[in-house]
Coordinates of C-alpha atoms and ligand atoms in Angstrom, one line a residue:
M36 CA -20.8 -111.1 -1.4
S37 CA -22.2 -113.1 1.5
I38 CA -19.8 -116.0 1.9
A39 CA -18.9 -114.9 5.4
L40 CA -22.4 -114.1 6.2
N41 CA -23.7 -117.5 5.2
R42 CA -21.0 -119.1 7.2
R43 CA -22.1 -117.0 10.2
H44 CA -25.7 -118.0 9.8
L45 CA -24.9 -121.7 9.4
V46 CA -23.0 -121.6 12.6
A47 CA -25.8 -119.6 14.2
A48 CA -28.3 -122.2 13.1
T49 CA -26.2 -125.1 14.3
A50 CA -25.7 -123.4 17.6
G51 CA -29.3 -122.6 17.7
A52 CA -30.3 -126.2 17.5
A53 CA -28.0 -127.0 20.4
A54 CA -29.4 -124.0 22.3
A55 CA -32.9 -125.4 21.9
S56 CA -32.2 -127.6 24.9
L57 CA -31.4 -124.4 26.8
L58 CA -34.9 -123.2 26.4
S59 CA -36.1 -125.3 29.3
V60 CA -33.5 -123.7 31.5
A61 CA -33.7 -120.2 30.2
G62 CA -34.6 -118.2 33.3
C63 CA -36.1 -114.7 33.6
K64 CA -33.1 -112.9 35.0
A65 CA -30.3 -111.2 33.1
A66 CA -26.8 -112.8 33.5
P67 CA -25.6 -111.6 36.9
D68 CA -22.5 -110.1 35.5
M69 CA -24.2 -108.2 32.7
Q70 CA -22.6 -104.7 32.4
G71 CA -23.8 -101.5 30.9
G72 CA -25.1 -98.0 31.5
F73 CA -26.2 -94.8 29.8
T74 CA -23.8 -93.6 27.1
G75 CA -23.5 -91.7 23.8
I76 CA -25.1 -88.4 24.6
N77 CA -24.1 -85.9 27.3
L78 CA -27.5 -85.0 28.7
A79 CA -26.0 -82.9 31.5
R80 CA -24.0 -80.8 29.1
G81 CA -27.1 -80.2 26.9
H82 CA -29.2 -79.2 30.0
L83 CA -26.6 -76.7 31.1
L84 CA -27.9 -74.3 28.5
R85 CA -31.4 -74.6 30.1
D86 CA -30.4 -74.6 33.7
T87 CA -27.5 -72.1 34.0
K88 CA -28.7 -68.7 35.2
A89 CA -25.5 -66.7 34.6
W90 CA -22.5 -67.6 32.4
P91 CA -19.0 -66.1 33.1
A92 CA -18.0 -63.2 31.0
P93 CA -16.1 -64.2 27.8
T94 CA -12.3 -64.4 28.3
V95 CA -11.3 -65.4 24.7
Q96 CA -12.0 -63.6 21.5
R97 CA -12.0 -65.4 18.1
K98 CA -12.8 -64.4 14.6
T99 CA -14.0 -66.3 11.5
R100 CA -15.9 -65.4 8.3
V101 CA -18.7 -68.1 8.7
L102 CA -19.5 -69.8 11.9
I103 CA -21.7 -72.9 11.9
A104 CA -23.5 -73.7 15.2
G105 CA -24.2 -77.4 15.5
G106 CA -22.4 -80.4 14.0
G107 CA -25.1 -82.8 13.0
V108 CA -25.7 -83.9 9.4
A109 CA -27.0 -80.4 8.6
G110 CA -24.1 -78.6 10.1
L111 CA -21.6 -80.9 8.4
A112 CA -23.4 -80.6 5.1
A113 CA -23.2 -76.8 5.4
A114 CA -19.4 -77.1 6.0
R115 CA -19.1 -79.3 3.0
A116 CA -20.9 -76.8 0.8
L117 CA -18.6 -74.0 2.0
R118 CA -15.6 -76.2 1.2
L119 CA -16.9 -76.9 -2.3
R120 CA -17.3 -73.1 -2.8
G121 CA -13.6 -72.7 -1.9
M122 CA -14.5 -71.0 1.4
D123 CA -12.0 -72.0 4.0
D124 CA -12.4 -69.4 6.7
F125 CA -15.1 -71.0 8.8
A126 CA -15.5 -72.7 12.1
L127 CA -18.1 -75.3 13.3
L128 CA -19.0 -75.5 17.0
E129 CA -20.5 -78.7 18.3
L130 CA -21.7 -79.5 21.8
E131 CA -20.7 -83.2 22.0
D132 CA -17.2 -84.5 21.8
E133 CA -17.7 -85.8 18.3
A134 CA -19.7 -84.3 15.4
G135 CA -22.5 -86.3 13.8
G136 CA -25.5 -85.5 16.0
N137 CA -28.1 -88.3 15.8
A138 CA -25.9 -90.1 13.3
R139 CA -22.9 -90.8 15.5
G140 CA -21.5 -94.3 16.2
G141 CA -19.9 -96.1 19.1
S142 CA -18.4 -99.5 19.9
L143 CA -19.1 -102.4 22.2
G144 CA -16.9 -105.4 22.8
G145 CA -14.5 -104.1 20.2
M146 CA -17.2 -104.0 17.5
A147 CA -18.6 -100.8 15.9
C148 CA -22.3 -100.0 16.4
P149 CA -24.6 -97.1 15.7
L150 CA -25.7 -94.7 18.4
G151 CA -28.6 -93.5 16.3
A152 CA -29.2 -93.5 12.5
H153 CA -28.1 -96.7 10.9
Y154 CA -28.9 -96.6 7.2
L155 CA -29.4 -94.5 4.1
P156 CA -31.8 -95.5 1.3
L157 CA -30.3 -95.1 -2.1
P158 CA -31.0 -91.5 -2.9
S159 CA -33.2 -90.6 -5.9
D160 CA -32.3 -87.7 -8.3
D161 CA -34.3 -85.4 -6.1
A162 CA -31.5 -85.8 -3.5
S163 CA -28.8 -84.9 -6.0
D164 CA -26.6 -83.3 -3.3
V165 CA -26.6 -86.6 -1.4
Q166 CA -25.8 -88.5 -4.6
D167 CA -22.8 -86.2 -5.1
L168 CA -21.6 -86.9 -1.5
L169 CA -21.8 -90.7 -2.2
E170 CA -19.8 -90.2 -5.3
E171 CA -17.2 -88.1 -3.4
L172 CA -16.9 -90.9 -0.8
G173 CA -16.5 -93.6 -3.5
L174 CA -19.8 -95.3 -2.7
R175 CA -21.3 -94.7 -6.1
Q176 CA -19.6 -94.6 -9.5
R177 CA -20.6 -94.7 -13.1
V178 CA -19.7 -98.1 -14.7
A179 CA -20.4 -98.4 -18.5
G180 CA -22.8 -95.5 -18.3
R181 CA -24.8 -96.8 -15.3
W182 CA -24.6 -95.9 -11.6
Q183 CA -23.3 -98.6 -9.4
Y184 CA -23.1 -98.7 -5.6
D185 CA -20.3 -100.3 -3.7
E186 CA -21.5 -103.8 -2.9
R187 CA -19.7 -103.9 0.4
H188 CA -21.9 -101.2 1.8
L189 CA -25.3 -102.1 0.2
C190 CA -27.3 -104.0 2.8
H191 CA -26.4 -107.7 2.5
S192 CA -29.1 -110.3 2.1
P193 CA -31.1 -111.4 4.1
Q194 CA -32.3 -107.9 4.8
E195 CA -35.3 -108.1 7.1
R196 CA -37.6 -110.5 8.9
L197 CA -40.6 -110.4 11.2
F198 CA -41.3 -112.6 14.3
F199 CA -45.0 -113.3 13.9
N200 CA -47.1 -116.1 15.3
G201 CA -44.2 -117.9 16.9
A202 CA -41.9 -118.0 13.8
W203 CA -39.8 -115.7 11.7
Q204 CA -41.1 -114.7 8.2
D205 CA -39.4 -113.0 5.4
G206 CA -40.1 -109.2 5.2
L207 CA -41.7 -106.9 7.8
L208 CA -45.4 -107.1 6.6
P209 CA -47.4 -109.7 8.4
V210 CA -48.2 -112.3 5.8
Q211 CA -48.0 -115.9 7.1
G212 CA -51.4 -117.1 8.1
V213 CA -53.3 -113.8 7.6
G214 CA -56.6 -114.1 5.9
E215 CA -57.8 -113.1 2.4
S216 CA -59.5 -109.9 3.8
T217 CA -56.1 -108.7 5.1
L218 CA -54.5 -109.4 1.7
A219 CA -57.3 -107.5 0.1
Q220 CA -56.6 -104.5 2.3
Y221 CA -52.9 -104.7 1.5
R222 CA -53.8 -104.5 -2.2
A223 CA -56.3 -101.7 -1.6
F224 CA -53.6 -99.6 0.2
A225 CA -51.1 -100.3 -2.5
A226 CA -53.5 -99.1 -5.1
L227 CA -54.2 -95.9 -3.1
V228 CA -50.5 -95.2 -2.7
E229 CA -50.1 -95.6 -6.5
Q230 CA -53.0 -93.2 -7.1
V231 CA -51.5 -90.5 -4.8
R232 CA -48.2 -91.0 -6.5
K233 CA -49.8 -90.3 -9.9
T234 CA -51.7 -87.3 -8.6
V235 CA -48.6 -85.3 -7.5
H236 CA -44.8 -85.7 -7.3
W237 CA -43.4 -86.8 -3.9
S238 CA -39.8 -86.1 -3.2
I239 CA -37.1 -86.4 -0.6
P240 CA -36.1 -83.7 0.3
A241 CA -39.7 -82.7 0.5
Y242 CA -39.1 -79.1 -0.6
R243 CA -38.1 -80.3 -4.0
S244 CA -41.7 -81.1 -5.0
P245 CA -44.6 -78.7 -5.0
H246 CA -46.7 -78.6 -1.8
T247 CA -50.1 -78.7 -3.7
P248 CA -53.5 -78.2 -2.2
F249 CA -53.9 -81.9 -2.4
K250 CA -50.9 -82.4 -0.1
Q251 CA -52.1 -79.6 2.2
V252 CA -55.4 -81.4 2.9
L253 CA -53.4 -84.5 3.8
A254 CA -51.1 -82.5 6.0
A255 CA -54.0 -81.2 8.1
I256 CA -55.4 -84.6 9.2
P257 CA -54.1 -87.5 11.1
F258 CA -53.0 -90.6 9.1
E259 CA -55.5 -92.7 11.1
S260 CA -58.4 -90.5 9.9
W261 CA -57.3 -90.9 6.3
L262 CA -57.2 -94.7 6.8
N263 CA -60.7 -94.5 8.3
Q264 CA -62.0 -92.4 5.3
N265 CA -60.7 -95.1 3.0
A266 CA -62.1 -98.0 5.0
L267 CA -58.6 -99.4 5.7
T268 CA -59.3 -101.0 9.0
D269 CA -57.4 -104.3 8.9
K270 CA -55.4 -104.7 12.1
Y271 CA -52.3 -106.2 10.4
L272 CA -52.2 -103.4 7.9
R273 CA -52.6 -100.8 10.6
W274 CA -50.0 -102.5 12.8
Y275 CA -47.5 -102.4 9.9
L276 CA -48.3 -98.7 9.0
D277 CA -48.0 -97.8 12.7
Y278 CA -44.6 -99.5 12.8
C279 CA -43.4 -97.6 9.7
C280 CA -44.4 -94.3 11.1
R281 CA -42.9 -95.0 14.5
D282 CA -39.7 -96.1 12.7
D283 CA -39.4 -93.0 10.5
Y284 CA -41.2 -90.3 12.5
G285 CA -41.0 -91.4 16.1
A286 CA -44.8 -91.7 16.5
G287 CA -47.6 -93.8 15.1
I288 CA -50.6 -93.4 12.8
V289 CA -52.7 -91.6 15.4
T290 CA -50.1 -88.9 15.8
V291 CA -48.6 -88.2 12.4
S292 CA -50.3 -86.5 9.5
A293 CA -51.8 -88.3 6.5
W294 CA -49.2 -86.5 4.4
A295 CA -46.4 -88.1 6.4
G296 CA -48.0 -91.6 6.4
L297 CA -48.3 -91.4 2.6
H298 CA -45.0 -89.6 2.0
Y299 CA -43.2 -92.6 3.6
F300 CA -44.3 -94.8 0.7
A301 CA -45.0 -92.4 -2.1
S302 CA -41.6 -90.7 -1.9
R303 CA -39.7 -93.9 -2.1
H304 CA -40.7 -97.4 -3.1
G305 CA -44.5 -97.4 -3.0
F306 CA -46.2 -100.1 -1.0
N307 CA -45.7 -103.6 -2.4
A308 CA -48.6 -105.9 -1.5
P309 CA -47.6 -109.6 -1.3
G310 CA -47.4 -111.2 -4.7
A311 CA -47.2 -107.8 -6.5
E312 CA -45.0 -107.9 -9.6
S313 CA -42.6 -105.2 -8.5
G314 CA -41.9 -106.8 -5.1
E315 CA -38.2 -105.7 -5.2
R316 CA -36.9 -104.5 -1.9
E317 CA -35.4 -101.0 -1.9
G318 CA -31.6 -100.8 -1.9
L319 CA -30.0 -99.2 1.1
L320 CA -26.6 -98.5 2.4
T321 CA -25.6 -99.5 5.9
W322 CA -22.4 -100.0 8.0
P323 CA -21.6 -101.5 11.4
E324 CA -21.3 -98.0 12.9
G325 CA -24.4 -96.9 11.1
N326 CA -24.5 -93.5 9.4
A327 CA -21.4 -92.5 11.5
W328 CA -19.6 -94.0 8.5
L329 CA -20.9 -91.0 6.6
T330 CA -20.7 -88.3 9.2
R331 CA -17.1 -89.1 10.2
R332 CA -16.0 -88.8 6.6
M333 CA -17.9 -85.5 6.3
A334 CA -16.2 -84.2 9.5
A335 CA -12.7 -85.4 8.5
P336 CA -11.8 -82.5 6.0
L337 CA -12.7 -79.9 8.6
G338 CA -9.6 -80.5 10.7
E339 CA -9.1 -77.7 13.2
R340 CA -12.1 -75.9 12.0
L341 CA -14.2 -78.4 14.0
H342 CA -14.5 -77.4 17.6
T343 CA -16.2 -80.0 19.7
G344 CA -17.3 -79.7 23.4
Q345 CA -18.6 -76.2 22.7
I346 CA -22.1 -75.1 24.0
V347 CA -23.4 -72.3 21.9
L348 CA -25.0 -69.9 24.4
R349 CA -25.9 -66.7 22.5
I350 CA -26.1 -65.5 18.9
E351 CA -26.6 -61.8 18.3
Q352 CA -26.7 -60.1 15.0
G353 CA -25.3 -56.6 14.8
T354 CA -24.9 -54.1 11.9
H355 CA -21.4 -55.3 11.0
G356 CA -21.5 -58.9 11.9
V357 CA -22.7 -61.6 14.3
E358 CA -21.5 -62.2 17.8
V359 CA -21.6 -65.8 19.1
D360 CA -20.8 -66.8 22.7
A361 CA -19.9 -70.5 23.3
F362 CA -18.9 -72.3 26.5
N363 CA -15.7 -74.4 26.0
T364 CA -16.2 -77.4 28.2
A365 CA -12.5 -78.3 28.1
S366 CA -11.3 -74.9 29.4
N367 CA -14.5 -74.0 31.3
A368 CA -14.3 -70.5 29.7
V369 CA -16.8 -68.6 27.5
E370 CA -15.3 -67.7 24.1
R371 CA -16.7 -64.9 22.0
W372 CA -16.7 -65.3 18.2
Q373 CA -17.1 -62.5 15.7
A374 CA -18.4 -63.8 12.3
E375 CA -19.6 -62.2 9.1
Q376 CA -22.3 -64.9 8.7
V377 CA -23.7 -67.6 10.9
I378 CA -25.4 -70.9 9.9
V379 CA -27.6 -72.1 12.8
A380 CA -27.7 -75.9 12.4
L381 CA -29.3 -76.4 15.8
P382 CA -32.7 -77.9 16.7
V383 CA -35.3 -75.2 16.4
F384 CA -36.1 -75.0 20.1
I385 CA -32.4 -74.4 20.9
A386 CA -32.0 -71.9 18.0
A387 CA -35.0 -69.9 19.4
R388 CA -33.4 -70.0 22.8
V389 CA -29.9 -68.8 21.9
L390 CA -30.7 -66.3 19.1
Q391 CA -31.3 -62.8 20.5
N392 CA -34.4 -61.1 19.1
P393 CA -35.4 -64.2 17.1
P394 CA -37.6 -63.6 14.0
D395 CA -41.3 -64.7 14.2
F396 CA -40.8 -67.5 11.7
L397 CA -38.3 -69.1 14.1
T398 CA -40.3 -68.7 17.3
Q399 CA -43.4 -70.0 15.6
T400 CA -41.7 -73.0 14.1
A401 CA -40.1 -73.8 17.5
A402 CA -43.5 -73.5 19.2
R403 CA -45.3 -75.9 16.8
T404 CA -42.5 -78.5 16.5
V405 CA -43.1 -81.6 18.6
H406 CA -40.0 -83.7 19.2
A407 CA -40.1 -87.4 19.8
P408 CA -37.8 -88.9 22.5
W409 CA -35.9 -92.1 21.4
L410 CA -33.9 -94.8 23.1
V411 CA -31.2 -96.8 21.4
A412 CA -29.8 -99.9 23.2
N413 CA -26.6 -101.6 22.0
I414 CA -26.5 -105.2 23.3
H415 CA -23.3 -107.2 23.0
I416 CA -23.8 -110.9 22.7
E417 CA -21.0 -113.4 22.9
K418 CA -22.4 -116.4 21.2
P419 CA -25.0 -117.0 18.5
L420 CA -28.6 -116.9 19.7
Y421 CA -31.1 -119.6 19.5
D422 CA -33.3 -118.9 16.6
R423 CA -36.9 -119.8 16.1
P424 CA -38.1 -121.4 12.8
G425 CA -38.1 -119.4 9.7
P426 CA -35.6 -117.3 7.6
A427 CA -32.0 -116.8 8.8
P428 CA -30.9 -113.9 11.1
S429 CA -31.3 -110.7 9.0
W430 CA -29.9 -107.2 9.2
D431 CA -33.3 -105.9 10.5
N432 CA -35.3 -108.1 12.9
L433 CA -38.7 -107.0 14.1
I434 CA -41.1 -108.5 16.6
Y435 CA -44.8 -108.3 16.1
G436 CA -46.9 -107.2 19.1
D437 CA -48.8 -104.4 20.7
A438 CA -47.5 -101.4 22.8
D439 CA -47.3 -103.6 25.9
T440 CA -45.6 -106.7 24.4
A441 CA -43.4 -105.2 21.7
P442 CA -43.1 -101.5 22.2
G443 CA -39.8 -101.4 20.3
L444 CA -38.8 -101.3 16.6
G445 CA -36.8 -104.5 16.7
Y446 CA -33.0 -104.6 16.3
V447 CA -30.4 -104.5 13.6
D448 CA -27.3 -106.7 13.7
A449 CA -24.2 -104.5 13.7
M450 CA -22.0 -107.3 12.4
H451 CA -24.4 -108.1 9.5
Q452 CA -22.2 -106.1 7.0
S453 CA -19.0 -107.4 8.4
L454 CA -16.9 -109.8 6.4
L455 CA -14.7 -110.5 9.4
P456 CA -14.7 -114.2 10.4
V457 CA -16.0 -113.4 13.9
V458 CA -18.5 -116.1 14.6
G459 CA -21.4 -115.5 16.9
S460 CA -20.2 -112.5 18.8
T461 CA -22.1 -109.4 17.7
V462 CA -23.9 -106.2 18.7
L463 CA -27.7 -106.0 18.4
T464 CA -28.9 -102.4 18.1
Y465 CA -32.4 -102.1 19.5
Y466 CA -34.6 -99.0 18.9
R467 CA -37.6 -97.6 20.7
A468 CA -39.4 -94.4 19.7
L469 CA -41.3 -92.7 22.6
G470 CA -43.2 -90.1 20.6
N471 CA -46.7 -91.5 21.2
V472 CA -46.6 -93.3 24.6
A473 CA -49.6 -92.5 26.7
G474 CA -48.9 -89.1 28.1
G475 CA -47.1 -88.0 25.0
P476 CA -43.5 -87.0 24.3
A477 CA -43.2 -85.3 27.7
Q478 CA -43.9 -88.6 29.4
G479 CA -41.4 -90.3 27.2
R480 CA -38.7 -87.7 28.2
E481 CA -39.6 -88.2 31.9
W482 CA -39.1 -91.9 31.5
L483 CA -35.7 -91.4 29.8
M484 CA -34.6 -89.1 32.7
K485 CA -36.0 -91.2 35.5
K486 CA -36.0 -94.9 34.7
P487 CA -32.8 -96.5 35.9
W488 CA -30.7 -98.4 33.4
M489 CA -31.6 -101.8 35.0
Q490 CA -35.3 -101.2 34.4
W491 CA -34.7 -100.5 30.7
R492 CA -32.4 -103.4 30.5
D493 CA -35.0 -105.8 31.9
E494 CA -37.8 -104.4 29.7
I495 CA -35.7 -104.7 26.5
L496 CA -34.4 -108.2 27.3
G497 CA -38.0 -109.3 28.2
E498 CA -39.3 -108.0 24.8
L499 CA -36.6 -109.6 22.7
S500 CA -36.6 -112.9 24.6
V501 CA -39.9 -113.8 23.1
A502 CA -37.9 -114.5 19.9
H503 CA -34.6 -115.3 21.5
P504 CA -35.2 -117.1 24.9
D505 CA -31.4 -117.4 25.5
L506 CA -30.7 -113.7 25.0
R507 CA -30.4 -113.1 28.8
Q508 CA -27.7 -115.7 29.1
K509 CA -25.7 -114.5 26.2
A510 CA -25.9 -110.8 26.5
T511 CA -22.8 -109.5 28.3
R512 CA -23.3 -105.7 28.1
M513 CA -26.0 -103.2 27.2
D514 CA -25.2 -99.5 26.5
I515 CA -28.2 -97.2 26.3
T516 CA -28.3 -93.9 24.5
R517 CA -31.2 -91.5 25.4
Y518 CA -32.4 -88.8 23.1
G519 CA -34.8 -86.3 24.7
H520 CA -35.5 -84.4 21.5
A521 CA -34.5 -86.9 18.9
M522 CA -36.6 -85.8 15.9
A523 CA -39.5 -83.6 14.7
I524 CA -42.7 -85.5 14.5
P525 CA -44.7 -84.6 11.4
V526 CA -47.9 -83.9 13.3
P527 CA -51.1 -82.6 11.5
D528 CA -51.0 -78.9 10.9
K529 CA -54.3 -77.0 10.6
Q530 CA -52.9 -74.9 7.9
G531 CA -51.6 -77.9 6.0
R532 CA -47.9 -77.0 6.3
V533 CA -45.2 -79.7 6.1
G534 CA -42.0 -78.0 7.0
Q535 CA -40.2 -75.2 5.1
V536 CA -37.0 -74.0 3.7
P537 CA -36.1 -71.4 6.4
P538 CA -35.9 -67.8 5.2
V539 CA -32.6 -66.0 5.4
F540 CA -32.5 -63.7 8.4
G541 CA -29.9 -61.0 7.7
R542 CA -26.5 -62.5 8.2
I543 CA -28.1 -65.7 9.6
R544 CA -29.2 -68.8 7.8
F545 CA -30.8 -71.8 9.4
A546 CA -30.3 -75.5 8.7
H547 CA -31.6 -78.5 10.6
S548 CA -33.9 -81.4 9.9
D549 CA -36.5 -79.8 12.2
W550 CA -37.2 -77.3 9.3
A551 CA -38.3 -80.2 7.1
G552 CA -40.9 -81.2 9.8
Y553 CA -39.5 -84.7 10.0
S554 CA -36.1 -86.2 10.2
V555 CA -34.0 -88.3 7.8
F556 CA -30.4 -87.9 6.5
E557 CA -31.4 -86.6 3.1
E558 CA -33.6 -83.8 4.6
A559 CA -30.9 -82.7 7.1
F560 CA -28.2 -82.9 4.4
A561 CA -30.2 -80.9 1.8
L562 CA -31.1 -78.1 4.2
G563 CA -27.4 -77.9 5.4
H564 CA -26.1 -77.8 1.8
L565 CA -28.6 -75.1 0.9
A566 CA -27.5 -72.9 3.8
G567 CA -23.8 -73.3 2.9
S568 CA -24.3 -72.8 -0.8
V569 CA -25.2 -69.2 -0.9
Ligands
FAD267 C1 -32.5 -93.0 17.0 C2 -32.5 -92.4 15.6 C3 -32.3 -93.2 14.5 C4 -32.4 -92.7 13.2 N1 -32.2 -93.5 12.1 C5 -32.1 -92.9 10.9 C6 -31.7 -93.7 9.8 O1 -31.5 -94.9 9.9 N2 -31.6 -93.1 8.6 C7 -31.9 -91.8 8.4 O2 -31.8 -91.3 7.3 N3 -32.2 -91.0 9.5 C8 -32.3 -91.6 10.7 N4 -32.5 -90.7 11.8 C9 -32.7 -89.3 11.6 C10 -31.3 -88.7 11.3 O3 -30.4 -89.1 12.2 C11 -31.4 -87.2 11.3 O4 -32.3 -86.8 10.3 C12 -30.1 -86.4 11.1 O5 -29.0 -87.0 11.7 C13 -30.4 -85.0 11.7 O6 -29.3 -84.2 11.5 P1 -29.5 -82.7 12.0 O7 -28.2 -82.0 11.7 O8 -30.7 -82.1 11.4 O9 -29.8 -82.7 13.6 P2 -29.0 -83.2 14.8 O10 -28.5 -84.6 14.7 O11 -30.0 -82.9 15.9 O12 -27.8 -82.2 15.0 C14 -27.8 -81.0 15.8 C15 -26.4 -80.9 16.4 O13 -26.4 -79.7 17.2 C16 -25.7 -80.0 18.4 N5 -26.1 -79.0 19.4 C17 -27.3 -78.9 20.0 N6 -27.3 -77.9 20.9 C18 -26.1 -77.3 20.7 C19 -25.5 -76.1 21.3 N7 -26.2 -75.4 22.2 N8 -24.2 -75.8 20.9 C20 -23.6 -76.5 20.0 N9 -24.1 -77.6 19.4 C21 -25.3 -78.0 19.8 C22 -26.1 -81.4 18.7 O14 -25.2 -82.0 19.6 C23 -26.1 -82.0 17.3 O15 -24.8 -82.6 17.0 C24 -32.5 -91.3 13.1 C25 -32.7 -90.5 14.2 C26 -32.6 -91.0 15.5 C27 -32.8 -90.1 16.7

């Protein structure tokens, strides 16, 4: 499986040794000819909905049986469910020029890279719809009575490493050189996770397991409070848990609920303390273009039923049908659709804005949903980077540090899965969640809108250069994608709620990861499928 990878890493290591001499000359500035800019998401187009006072009257009339508003994972899953039901008379309207939402892909230097979501953990039986999708796409098949995944798309080894105390170590949990008291806290947390797993069933999608009073109590308090209650105070354990929450939920342990903090582990692989017997890493699927590999295949069968560059402006339900106005950005005209049913696969704050006379459950959900802003930077490098001691370059590479020294979530190597003999040249995809910066998500959004590309570039290069001092010399281009409202943060809820399956509202159904209260592929897909299945 990893012949090409090993060769790449060998070359990287050799080049790394040579590059060690570069260390003394590695300056602080980016290469003068480094290119880049903001890309991937059309912020101006999205904001037209908010800022336009009066839209022109509709000049085009269209008709369809089912109209889907929003072409992210949820909208595409709804379309798939309609197709599986034999329903062909539908249309999907998407704002961007490509469907996929947060799971779209791009390319840099001729290499594919993610613009957002980059992996899918192997789904459990709770996510049977996702399992079916993987089977349809040929990623999973039954061999001699057992399910097998396509090796080409399972994350190749080495999977992940952490830059900690001046060297790389295997895995993301700080282990090298930590004391016995830290290890004892790791074991204590692992035992508590096992205990909560035995108490109730935890599933993804979350709605497939009962939301018991036990979970409600957890959903009402911050994860940090739960850690305090259980005397889990070790700084390395907390750093790791904070990282996990920022990575999955866009905000850390102070901001997310204890339900969310535990769900991360209890619904998947548990928490494996170092030396634990079941220290197997969870299998996951990933591709150079990230989850766009999936969304492009979900969009392909739609053909002309997929209408991109369409801003849904107004949805109004009448006695005999639903009227939807959309601004066509190619023709600069407003088009009026008549549909028997509408599936609203939009973020809840947009759904509440465009739906006329919205039901209380929508306005209330929109009011209490807090969205994390995110930034994704794709960095093209032309030669292998100097590598500090420790395990070889991995798919996921994380740097230990605090909010000032390492505010990001590390980077994944877009060429990691590639079997092409391209040596050295690759795209590193760097992630940063801005859900719990000082000042909150609103501050994060302001930074995204106001900070110039060069400032982000210098911050990101500065952060990663701790592990790769020659990055500035070898990076040729950095393209940055900014998400103002990337994902719902599962914040504590006084009533202990954790998302919901949205009720049907007459001829209108809702589907979006926001309804789950947090955002992963399986949740968006399950809610979309549900909306398209009935
Ligand atoms: C940076 C980042 C990394 C992530 N990484 C992962 C990962 O590795 N694995 C994972 O499982 N999950 C990941 N996620 C979460 C995952 O991407 C989401 O759960 C999923 O893609 C959400 O799909 P959705 O359909 O619910 O929402 P969205 O992606 O928000 O889709 C909504 C769609 O509606 C469109 N739209 C909005 N307004 C309008 C309008 N007025 N008219 C028409 N269309 C409109 C949008 O353009 C968008 O396409 C990540 C998310 C982010 C932001």
